[in-house]
Amino acid sequence: MLSGCIAAAVDYGTYRLLLTFELSPSLARAGSYIAGSTTAFLINRKWAFKGNGSSSEALRGAVTYLAIFFVIVGSNWLLLETFHGWANALFWAWFLSQGIGTTLNFLLQKLFVFRAGTGFRPAPATATGG
């Protein structure tokens, strides 16, 4: 949980900083996600999931982060369109897209990136009776 809070703080701080340079909210969100997710990956690999540092683990992490990148930037855009004209729309769009991304990130890291073993092992086939 602490790693997620640290990564979210890096993400939001980067988002606000990039917005001060008059980047579009989508570009700012893309940049902030990269900063926050890099922070999360480094912390999670070391402490939360005790990763092995293998190249396959790094590849699974990259695939996960790339997929979540599109979910976060897309949901941020959609939420900004939905909240257009609301007070603090930038914050709420970031906050909700962050919640979506953090949840997906944690689940995918736990189940896909930092799982036990080094190779992908599909579930064993089960016989179905008939």
Coordinates of N, CA, C and O in Angstrom, one line a residue:
M1 N 0.8 -1.2 0.0 CA 0.0 0.0 0.0 C 0.9 1.3 0.0 O 0.6 2.2 -0.7
L2 N 1.9 1.2 0.8 CA 2.8 2.4 0.8 C 3.5 2.6 -0.5 O 3.6 3.8 -1.0
S3 N 3.8 1.5 -1.2 CA 4.4 1.7 -2.6 C 3.5 2.4 -3.5 O 3.8 3.2 -4.3
G4 N 2.2 2.0 -3.4 CA 1.2 2.6 -4.3 C 1.0 4.1 -4.0 O 0.8 4.9 -4.9
C5 N 1.0 4.4 -2.7 CA 0.9 5.8 -2.3 C 2.1 6.7 -2.8 O 1.9 7.8 -3.3
I6 N 3.3 6.1 -2.7 CA 4.4 6.8 -3.2 C 4.4 7.0 -4.7 O 4.6 8.1 -5.2
A7 N 4.0 6.0 -5.4 CA 3.9 6.0 -6.9 C 2.8 7.0 -7.3 O 3.0 7.8 -8.2
A8 N 1.7 7.0 -6.6 CA 0.6 7.9 -6.9 C 1.0 9.4 -6.7 O 0.7 10.3 -7.4
A9 N 1.8 9.6 -5.6 CA 2.3 11.0 -5.3 C 3.2 11.4 -6.5 O 3.1 12.6 -6.9
V10 N 4.1 10.5 -6.9 CA 5.0 10.9 -8.0 C 4.1 11.1 -9.3 O 4.4 12.1 -10.0
D11 N 3.2 10.3 -9.5 CA 2.3 10.4 -10.7 C 1.6 11.8 -10.7 O 1.6 12.5 -11.6
Y12 N 0.9 12.1 -9.6 CA 0.1 13.3 -9.5 C 1.0 14.5 -9.5 O 0.7 15.5 -10.2
G13 N 2.1 14.5 -8.8 CA 3.0 15.6 -8.9 C 3.6 15.9 -10.3 O 3.6 17.0 -10.7
T14 N 3.8 14.8 -11.0 CA 4.3 14.9 -12.4 C 3.2 15.5 -13.3 O 3.4 16.3 -14.1
Y15 N 2.0 15.0 -13.1 CA 0.8 15.5 -13.8 C 0.6 17.0 -13.7 O 0.5 17.7 -14.6
R16 N 0.6 17.4 -12.4 CA 0.5 18.9 -12.2 C 1.6 19.7 -12.7 O 1.4 20.8 -13.3
L17 N 2.8 19.2 -12.6 CA 4.0 19.9 -13.2 C 3.9 20.0 -14.7 O 4.1 21.1 -15.3
L18 N 3.5 18.9 -15.4 CA 3.4 18.9 -16.8 C 2.3 19.8 -17.3 O 2.4 20.5 -18.3
L19 N 1.2 19.9 -16.5 CA 0.2 20.8 -16.9 C 0.6 22.3 -16.8 O 0.1 23.1 -17.5
T20 N 1.5 22.6 -15.9 CA 2.0 24.0 -15.8 C 2.8 24.4 -17.0 O 3.0 25.6 -17.3
F21 N 3.3 23.4 -17.8 CA 4.0 23.7 -19.0 C 3.0 23.7 -20.2 O 3.4 23.7 -21.4
E22 N 1.7 23.7 -19.9 CA 0.7 23.8 -20.8 C 0.6 22.7 -21.8 O 0.2 22.8 -23.0
L23 N 1.0 21.5 -21.4 CA 0.7 20.3 -22.2 C -0.8 20.0 -22.1 O -1.4 20.3 -21.1
S24 N -1.2 19.3 -23.1 CA -2.6 18.9 -23.0 C -2.8 17.9 -21.8 O -1.8 17.2 -21.5
P25 N -4.0 17.8 -21.3 CA -4.2 16.9 -20.2 C -3.8 15.4 -20.5 O -3.3 14.7 -19.7
S26 N -4.1 15.0 -21.8 CA -3.7 13.6 -22.2 C -2.2 13.4 -22.2 O -1.7 12.4 -21.8
L27 N -1.5 14.4 -22.7 CA 0.0 14.2 -22.7 C 0.5 14.3 -21.3 O 1.5 13.6 -21.0
A28 N 0.0 15.2 -20.5 CA 0.4 15.3 -19.1 C 0.2 14.0 -18.4 O 1.0 13.5 -17.6
R29 N -1.0 13.4 -18.7 CA -1.4 12.1 -18.0 C -0.5 11.0 -18.5 O 0.0 10.1 -17.7
A30 N -0.1 11.0 -19.8 CA 0.8 10.0 -20.3 C 2.2 10.1 -19.6 O 2.7 9.1 -19.2
G31 N 2.7 11.3 -19.5 CA 4.0 11.5 -18.8 C 3.9 11.2 -17.4 O 4.9 10.6 -16.8
S32 N 2.9 11.6 -16.7 CA 2.8 11.3 -15.3 C 2.7 9.8 -15.0 O 3.2 9.2 -14.0
Y33 N 1.9 9.1 -15.9 CA 1.8 7.6 -15.7 C 3.2 7.0 -15.9 O 3.5 6.1 -15.1
I34 N 4.0 7.4 -16.8 CA 5.3 6.8 -17.0 C 6.2 7.0 -15.7 O 6.8 6.1 -15.3
A35 N 6.1 8.2 -15.2 CA 6.9 8.5 -14.0 C 6.4 7.7 -12.8 O 7.2 7.1 -12.0
G36 N 5.1 7.7 -12.6 CA 4.5 6.9 -11.5 C 4.6 5.4 -11.6 O 4.9 4.7 -10.6
S37 N 4.4 4.9 -12.8 CA 4.5 3.4 -13.0 C 6.0 3.0 -12.9 O 6.2 1.8 -12.4
T38 N 6.9 3.8 -13.3 CA 8.3 3.4 -13.1 C 8.7 3.3 -11.7 O 9.3 2.4 -11.2
T39 N 8.2 4.3 -10.9 CA 8.4 4.3 -9.5 C 7.8 3.0 -8.8 O 8.4 2.3 -8.0
A40 N 6.5 2.7 -9.2 CA 5.8 1.6 -8.7 C 6.5 0.3 -9.0 O 6.7 -0.6 -8.2
F41 N 7.0 0.1 -10.3 CA 7.6 -1.1 -10.7 C 8.9 -1.3 -9.8 O 9.1 -2.4 -9.3
L42 N 9.7 -0.3 -9.7 CA 11.0 -0.4 -9.0 C 10.7 -0.8 -7.5 O 11.4 -1.6 -6.9
I43 N 9.7 -0.1 -6.9 CA 9.4 -0.4 -5.5 C 8.8 -1.8 -5.4 O 9.3 -2.6 -4.5
N44 N 7.9 -2.2 -6.2 CA 7.2 -3.5 -6.1 C 8.2 -4.6 -6.4 O 8.1 -5.7 -5.8
R45 N 9.1 -4.4 -7.4 CA 10.0 -5.5 -7.7 C 10.9 -5.8 -6.5 O 11.2 -6.9 -6.2
K46 N 11.3 -4.7 -5.8 CA 12.2 -4.9 -4.7 C 11.6 -5.4 -3.4 O 12.1 -6.3 -2.7
W47 N 10.4 -4.8 -3.0 CA 9.8 -5.1 -1.7 C 8.5 -5.8 -1.8 O 8.3 -6.7 -1.0
A48 N 7.6 -5.3 -2.6 CA 6.2 -5.9 -2.5 C 6.1 -7.3 -3.0 O 5.5 -8.2 -2.3
F49 N 6.7 -7.6 -4.1 CA 6.5 -8.9 -4.7 C 7.8 -9.7 -4.8 O 7.8 -10.8 -5.2
K50 N 8.9 -9.1 -4.3 CA 10.2 -9.8 -4.3 C 10.5 -10.5 -5.6 O 10.8 -11.7 -5.7
G51 N 10.5 -9.7 -6.7 CA 10.8 -10.2 -8.0 C 12.2 -10.8 -8.2 O 13.1 -10.5 -7.4
N52 N 12.4 -11.6 -9.2 CA 13.7 -12.2 -9.4 C 14.6 -11.4 -10.3 O 15.8 -11.7 -10.5
G53 N 14.1 -10.3 -11.0 CA 14.9 -9.5 -11.8 C 15.2 -10.1 -13.2 O 16.1 -9.6 -13.9
S54 N 14.5 -11.2 -13.5 CA 14.8 -11.9 -14.8 C 14.3 -11.0 -16.0 O 13.4 -10.1 -15.9
S55 N 14.8 -11.4 -17.2 CA 14.3 -10.7 -18.4 C 12.9 -11.0 -18.7 O 12.1 -10.1 -19.2
S56 N 12.4 -12.2 -18.4 CA 11.0 -12.5 -18.7 C 10.1 -11.8 -17.7 O 9.0 -11.3 -18.1
E57 N 10.6 -11.6 -16.5 CA 9.8 -10.8 -15.5 C 9.7 -9.3 -16.0 O 8.6 -8.7 -16.0
A58 N 10.8 -8.8 -16.5 CA 10.8 -7.4 -17.1 C 9.9 -7.3 -18.3 O 9.2 -6.3 -18.4
L59 N 9.9 -8.3 -19.1 CA 9.1 -8.3 -20.3 C 7.6 -8.3 -19.9 O 6.8 -7.6 -20.5
R60 N 7.3 -9.2 -19.0 CA 5.9 -9.2 -18.5 C 5.5 -7.9 -17.9 O 4.4 -7.4 -18.1
G61 N 6.4 -7.3 -17.2 CA 6.1 -5.9 -16.6 C 5.9 -4.9 -17.7 O 5.0 -4.1 -17.6
A62 N 6.7 -4.9 -18.7 CA 6.6 -4.0 -19.8 C 5.3 -4.1 -20.5 O 4.6 -3.1 -20.8
V63 N 4.9 -5.4 -20.8 CA 3.6 -5.6 -21.4 C 2.4 -5.1 -20.6 O 1.5 -4.5 -21.0
T64 N 2.5 -5.4 -19.3 CA 1.5 -4.9 -18.3 C 1.4 -3.4 -18.3 O 0.3 -2.9 -18.4
Y65 N 2.5 -2.8 -18.2 CA 2.5 -1.3 -18.1 C 2.1 -0.7 -19.4 O 1.4 0.4 -19.4
L66 N 2.4 -1.3 -20.5 CA 1.9 -0.7 -21.8 C 0.4 -0.8 -21.9 O -0.3 0.1 -22.3
A67 N -0.1 -2.0 -21.5 CA -1.6 -2.1 -21.6 C -2.3 -1.1 -20.7 O -3.3 -0.5 -21.0
I68 N -1.8 -1.0 -19.4 CA -2.4 -0.1 -18.5 C -2.2 1.3 -18.9 O -3.1 2.2 -18.6
F69 N -1.1 1.7 -19.6 CA -0.9 3.0 -20.1 C -2.1 3.4 -20.9 O -2.6 4.5 -20.8
F70 N -2.5 2.6 -21.9 CA -3.7 2.9 -22.7 C -5.0 3.0 -21.9 O -5.8 3.9 -22.2
V71 N -5.1 2.2 -20.9 CA -6.3 2.2 -20.1 C -6.4 3.5 -19.3 O -7.4 4.2 -19.2
I72 N -5.2 3.9 -18.7 CA -5.2 5.1 -17.9 C -5.4 6.4 -18.7 O -6.2 7.3 -18.4
V73 N -4.6 6.5 -19.8 CA -4.7 7.7 -20.6 C -6.1 7.8 -21.3 O -6.7 8.9 -21.3
G74 N -6.6 6.7 -21.7 CA -8.0 6.6 -22.3 C -9.0 7.0 -21.3 O -10.0 7.8 -21.6
S75 N -9.0 6.4 -20.1 CA -10.0 6.7 -19.1 C -9.9 8.1 -18.6 O -10.9 8.8 -18.3
N76 N -8.7 8.7 -18.5 CA -8.5 10.1 -18.1 C -9.2 11.0 -19.1 O -9.9 11.9 -18.8
W77 N -8.9 10.7 -20.4 CA -9.6 11.5 -21.5 C -11.1 11.4 -21.4 O -11.8 12.4 -21.5
L78 N -11.6 10.1 -21.3 CA -13.0 9.9 -21.2 C -13.7 10.7 -20.0 O -14.7 11.3 -20.1
L79 N -13.0 10.6 -18.9 CA -13.5 11.2 -17.7 C -13.5 12.8 -17.8 O -14.4 13.4 -17.4
L80 N -12.4 13.3 -18.5 CA -12.4 14.7 -18.7 C -13.5 15.2 -19.6 O -14.1 16.2 -19.4
E81 N -13.8 14.4 -20.6 CA -14.9 14.7 -21.5 C -16.3 14.6 -20.7 O -17.1 15.5 -20.9
T82 N -16.4 13.6 -19.8 CA -17.6 13.5 -19.0 C -17.7 14.6 -18.0 O -18.8 15.1 -17.8
F83 N -16.6 15.0 -17.4 CA -16.6 16.0 -16.3 C -16.4 17.4 -16.8 O -16.2 18.4 -16.0
H84 N -16.4 17.6 -18.1 CA -16.2 18.9 -18.7 C -17.1 20.0 -18.1 O -18.3 19.8 -18.0
G85 N -16.4 21.0 -17.6 CA -17.1 22.1 -16.9 C -17.2 21.9 -15.4 O -17.6 22.9 -14.7
W86 N -16.9 20.8 -14.9 CA -17.0 20.6 -13.4 C -15.8 21.3 -12.8 O -14.7 21.4 -13.3
A87 N -16.0 21.7 -11.6 CA -14.9 22.2 -10.8 C -14.0 21.1 -10.5 O -14.4 20.0 -10.2
N88 N -12.7 21.3 -10.6 CA -11.7 20.3 -10.3 C -11.7 19.0 -11.2 O -11.4 17.9 -10.8
A89 N -12.2 19.2 -12.4 CA -12.3 18.1 -13.4 C -11.0 17.4 -13.6 O -10.9 16.2 -13.7
L90 N -9.9 18.2 -13.7 CA -8.6 17.6 -13.9 C -8.2 16.7 -12.8 O -7.7 15.6 -13.0
F91 N -8.5 17.1 -11.5 CA -8.1 16.2 -10.4 C -9.0 15.0 -10.4 O -8.4 13.9 -10.3
W92 N -10.3 15.1 -10.6 CA -11.2 13.9 -10.5 C -10.9 13.0 -11.6 O -11.0 11.7 -11.4
A93 N -10.6 13.5 -12.8 CA -10.3 12.6 -13.9 C -9.0 11.8 -13.6 O -8.9 10.6 -13.8
W94 N -8.0 12.5 -13.1 CA -6.7 11.9 -12.7 C -7.0 10.9 -11.6 O -6.5 9.7 -11.7
F95 N -7.7 11.3 -10.6 CA -8.0 10.4 -9.4 C -8.7 9.1 -9.8 O -8.2 8.0 -9.4
L96 N -9.7 9.2 -10.6 CA -10.4 8.0 -11.0 C -9.6 7.1 -12.0 O -9.6 5.9 -11.8
S97 N -8.9 7.8 -12.9 CA -8.1 7.0 -13.8 C -7.0 6.3 -13.0 O -6.6 5.2 -13.3
Q98 N -6.5 7.0 -12.0 CA -5.4 6.4 -11.2 C -6.0 5.2 -10.4 O -5.3 4.2 -10.3
G99 N -7.2 5.3 -9.9 CA -7.8 4.2 -9.2 C -8.0 3.0 -10.1 O -7.7 1.8 -9.7
I100 N -8.4 3.2 -11.3 CA -8.6 2.1 -12.3 C -7.2 1.5 -12.6 O -7.0 0.3 -12.6
G101 N -6.2 2.3 -12.9 CA -4.9 1.9 -13.2 C -4.2 1.2 -12.1 O -3.5 0.1 -12.3
T102 N -4.3 1.7 -10.9 CA -3.7 1.1 -9.7 C -4.2 -0.3 -9.4 O -3.5 -1.3 -9.2
T103 N -5.6 -0.4 -9.6 CA -6.2 -1.7 -9.3 C -5.7 -2.7 -10.4 O -5.3 -3.9 -10.0
L104 N -5.8 -2.4 -11.6 CA -5.3 -3.3 -12.7 C -3.8 -3.6 -12.5 O -3.4 -4.7 -12.7
N105 N -3.0 -2.6 -12.2 CA -1.6 -2.8 -12.1 C -1.3 -3.8 -11.0 O -0.5 -4.7 -11.2
F106 N -1.9 -3.6 -9.8 CA -1.7 -4.5 -8.7 C -2.0 -5.9 -9.1 O -1.3 -6.9 -8.9
L107 N -3.2 -6.1 -9.7 CA -3.7 -7.5 -10.0 C -2.8 -8.1 -11.1 O -2.4 -9.3 -10.9
L108 N -2.4 -7.4 -12.1 CA -1.6 -7.9 -13.1 C -0.2 -8.2 -12.6 O 0.4 -9.2 -13.0
Q109 N 0.4 -7.3 -11.8 CA 1.7 -7.6 -11.2 C 1.7 -8.8 -10.3 O 2.6 -9.7 -10.4
K110 N 0.7 -9.0 -9.5 CA 0.6 -10.1 -8.6 C 0.4 -11.4 -9.4 O 1.0 -12.4 -9.1
L111 N -0.5 -11.4 -10.4 CA -0.9 -12.6 -11.0 C -0.1 -12.9 -12.3 O 0.0 -14.1 -12.7
F112 N 0.6 -11.9 -12.9 CA 1.2 -12.1 -14.2 C 2.7 -11.8 -14.1 O 3.5 -12.6 -14.6
V113 N 3.1 -10.7 -13.6 CA 4.5 -10.2 -13.6 C 5.4 -10.9 -12.6 O 6.4 -11.5 -12.9
F114 N 5.0 -10.9 -11.3 CA 5.8 -11.4 -10.3 C 5.4 -12.7 -9.7 O 5.4 -12.9 -8.5
R115 N 4.9 -13.6 -10.5 CA 4.4 -14.9 -10.0 C 5.6 -15.8 -9.8 O 6.7 -15.6 -10.3
A116 N 5.4 -16.8 -9.1 CA 6.4 -17.8 -8.8 C 6.8 -18.5 -10.1 O 6.0 -18.8 -10.9
G117 N 8.1 -18.9 -10.2 CA 8.6 -19.6 -11.4 C 9.1 -18.6 -12.4 O 8.8 -17.4 -12.3
T118 N 9.7 -19.0 -13.4 CA 10.3 -18.1 -14.4 C 9.6 -18.2 -15.7 O 9.6 -17.2 -16.5
G119 N 8.8 -19.2 -16.0 CA 8.2 -19.3 -17.3 C 6.7 -19.3 -17.2 O 6.1 -19.5 -16.1
F120 N 6.0 -19.0 -18.3 CA 4.6 -19.0 -18.3 C 4.1 -20.5 -18.2 O 4.5 -21.3 -19.0
R121 N 3.2 -20.7 -17.3 CA 2.7 -22.1 -17.1 C 1.2 -22.0 -17.2 O 0.6 -21.6 -16.3
P122 N 0.6 -22.5 -18.3 CA -0.9 -22.5 -18.4 C -1.4 -23.4 -17.4 O -0.8 -24.4 -16.9
A123 N -2.7 -23.2 -17.0 CA -3.4 -24.1 -16.1 C -3.5 -25.4 -16.7 O -3.6 -25.6 -17.9
P124 N -3.3 -26.5 -15.8 CA -3.4 -27.9 -16.4 C -4.8 -28.1 -16.9 O -5.8 -27.6 -16.4
A125 N -4.8 -28.9 -18.0 CA -6.1 -29.2 -18.6 C -6.8 -30.2 -17.7 O -6.2 -31.1 -17.1
T126 N -8.1 -30.1 -17.7 CA -8.9 -31.0 -16.9 C -9.8 -31.8 -17.8 O -10.3 -31.2 -18.8
A127 N -10.1 -33.0 -17.4 CA -11.0 -33.8 -18.2 C -12.4 -33.5 -17.9 O -12.7 -33.3 -16.7
T128 N -13.2 -33.4 -18.9 CA -14.6 -33.2 -18.7 C -15.3 -34.4 -19.0 O -15.1 -35.1 -20.0
G129 N -16.2 -34.8 -18.1 CA -16.9 -36.1 -18.3 C -18.1 -35.9 -19.2 O -18.6 -34.9 -19.5
G130 N -18.5 -37.1 -19.7 CA -19.6 -37.0 -20.6 C -20.2 -38.4 -20.9 O -19.7 -39.4 -20.6

